[in-house]
Structure formats: structure tokens, C-alpha cells
PDB file of C-alpha atoms in Angstrom:
ATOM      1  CA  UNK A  27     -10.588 -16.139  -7.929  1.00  0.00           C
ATOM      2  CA  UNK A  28      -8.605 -14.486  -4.564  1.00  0.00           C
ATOM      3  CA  UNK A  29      -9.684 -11.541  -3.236  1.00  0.00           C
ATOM      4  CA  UNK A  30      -6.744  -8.796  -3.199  1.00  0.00           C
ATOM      5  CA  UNK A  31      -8.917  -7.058   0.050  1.00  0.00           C
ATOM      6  CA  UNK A  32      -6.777  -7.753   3.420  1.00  0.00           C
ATOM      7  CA  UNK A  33      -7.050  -5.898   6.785  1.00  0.00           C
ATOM      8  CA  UNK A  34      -3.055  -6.868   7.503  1.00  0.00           C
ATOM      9  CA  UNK A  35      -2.096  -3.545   7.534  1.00  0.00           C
ATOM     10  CA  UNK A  36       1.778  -5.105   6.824  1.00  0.00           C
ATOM     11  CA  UNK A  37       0.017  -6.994   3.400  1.00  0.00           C
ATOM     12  CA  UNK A  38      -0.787  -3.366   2.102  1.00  0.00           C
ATOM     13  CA  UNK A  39       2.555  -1.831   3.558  1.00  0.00           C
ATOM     14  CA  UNK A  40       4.147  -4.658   1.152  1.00  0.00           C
ATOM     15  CA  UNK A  41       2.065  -4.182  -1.904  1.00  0.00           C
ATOM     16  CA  UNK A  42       2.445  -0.669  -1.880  1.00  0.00           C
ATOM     17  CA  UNK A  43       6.019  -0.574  -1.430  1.00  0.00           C
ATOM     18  CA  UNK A  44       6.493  -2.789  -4.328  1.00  0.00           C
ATOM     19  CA  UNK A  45       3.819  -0.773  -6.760  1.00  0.00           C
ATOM     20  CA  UNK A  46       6.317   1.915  -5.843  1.00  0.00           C
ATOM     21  CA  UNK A  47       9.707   0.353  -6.872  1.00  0.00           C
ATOM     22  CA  UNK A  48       7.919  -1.858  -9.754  1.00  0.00           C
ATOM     23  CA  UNK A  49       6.556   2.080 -11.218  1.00  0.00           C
ATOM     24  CA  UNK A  50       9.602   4.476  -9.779  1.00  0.00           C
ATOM     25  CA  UNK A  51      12.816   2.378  -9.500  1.00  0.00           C
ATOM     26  CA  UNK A  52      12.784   3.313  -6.064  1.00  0.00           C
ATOM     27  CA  UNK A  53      12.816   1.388  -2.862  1.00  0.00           C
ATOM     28  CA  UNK A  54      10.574   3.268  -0.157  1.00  0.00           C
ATOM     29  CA  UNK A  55       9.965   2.399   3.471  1.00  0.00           C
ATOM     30  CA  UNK A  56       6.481   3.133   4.937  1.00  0.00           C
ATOM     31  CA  UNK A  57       6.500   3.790   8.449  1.00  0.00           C
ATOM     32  CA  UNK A  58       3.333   4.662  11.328  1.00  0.00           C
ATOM     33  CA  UNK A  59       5.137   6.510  13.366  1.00  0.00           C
ATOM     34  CA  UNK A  60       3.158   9.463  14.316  1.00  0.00           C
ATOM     35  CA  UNK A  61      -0.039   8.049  15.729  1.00  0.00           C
ATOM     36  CA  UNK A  62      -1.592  11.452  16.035  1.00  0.00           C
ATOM     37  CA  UNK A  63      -1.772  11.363  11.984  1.00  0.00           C
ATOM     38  CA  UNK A  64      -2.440   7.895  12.270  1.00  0.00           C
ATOM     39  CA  UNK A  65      -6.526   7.925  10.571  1.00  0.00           C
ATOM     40  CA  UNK A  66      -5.146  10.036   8.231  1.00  0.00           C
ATOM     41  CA  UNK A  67      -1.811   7.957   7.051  1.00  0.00           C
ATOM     42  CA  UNK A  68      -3.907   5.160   7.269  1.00  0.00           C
ATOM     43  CA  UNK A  69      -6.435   6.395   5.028  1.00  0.00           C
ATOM     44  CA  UNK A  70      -3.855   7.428   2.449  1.00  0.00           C
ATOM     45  CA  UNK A  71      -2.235   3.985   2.701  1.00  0.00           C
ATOM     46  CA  UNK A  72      -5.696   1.892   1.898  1.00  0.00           C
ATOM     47  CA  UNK A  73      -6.205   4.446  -0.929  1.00  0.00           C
ATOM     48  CA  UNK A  74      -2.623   3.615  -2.265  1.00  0.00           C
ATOM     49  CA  UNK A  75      -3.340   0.213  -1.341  1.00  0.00           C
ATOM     50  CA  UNK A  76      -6.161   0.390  -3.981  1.00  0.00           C
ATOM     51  CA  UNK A  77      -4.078   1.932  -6.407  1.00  0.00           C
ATOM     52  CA  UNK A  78      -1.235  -0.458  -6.550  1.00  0.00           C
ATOM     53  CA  UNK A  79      -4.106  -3.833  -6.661  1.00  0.00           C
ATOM     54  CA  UNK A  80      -5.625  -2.156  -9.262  1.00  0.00           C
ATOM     55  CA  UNK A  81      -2.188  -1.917 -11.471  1.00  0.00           C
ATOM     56  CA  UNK A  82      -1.230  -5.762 -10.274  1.00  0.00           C
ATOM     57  CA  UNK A  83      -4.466  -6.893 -11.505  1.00  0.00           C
ATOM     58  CA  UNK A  84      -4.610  -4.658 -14.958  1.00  0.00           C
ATOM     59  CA  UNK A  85      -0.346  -6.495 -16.191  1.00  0.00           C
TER      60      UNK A  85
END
């Protein structure tokens, strides 16, 4: 069985891009562009991350 965990931080950019169009109908671009939030963007985007594995592996 493949492990889902990745440190690409464009992998998880992907997945959770897609969770969000596959759930909302809505095509979302996530961008780092403020590195003075960047711990805390980043550690929203590995708990979204989580979230959107976790619904992948559940269909």
C-alpha cells in the first residue's frame, strides 16, 4: 500500500485544490505569498492536506 504522506509542498497544494473542486464545484488557487504568515498558512495547508487524503481514501 502507498503512503499518501509527501513533504512536496506542490503534491499537497494539488490534492487540496482538487478536494476543493471535487466537494465545492469550485476551482481555487492556493498561493504562499506572504512569507510573514508563512508557518501559519503552512500549517493550515498540511491540516487541509489531511483532510482532503482522508476523503480520497474513505470513496
Amino acid at each position: 500500500m502507498q503512503s499518501d504522506k509527501t513533504n512536496d509542498m506542490r503534491i499537497m497544494i494539488t490534492a487540496v485544490e482538487n478536494y476543493i473542486y471535487e466537494r465545492k464545484g469550485v476551482r481555487v488557487q492556493i498561493v504562499f505569498n506572504n512569507m510573514a504568515r508563512f508557518p501559519a498558512h503552512f500549517e493550515m495547508l498540511l491540516k487541509a492536506y489531511e483532510v482532503a487524503i482522508n476523503y480520497k481514501n474513505t470513496k
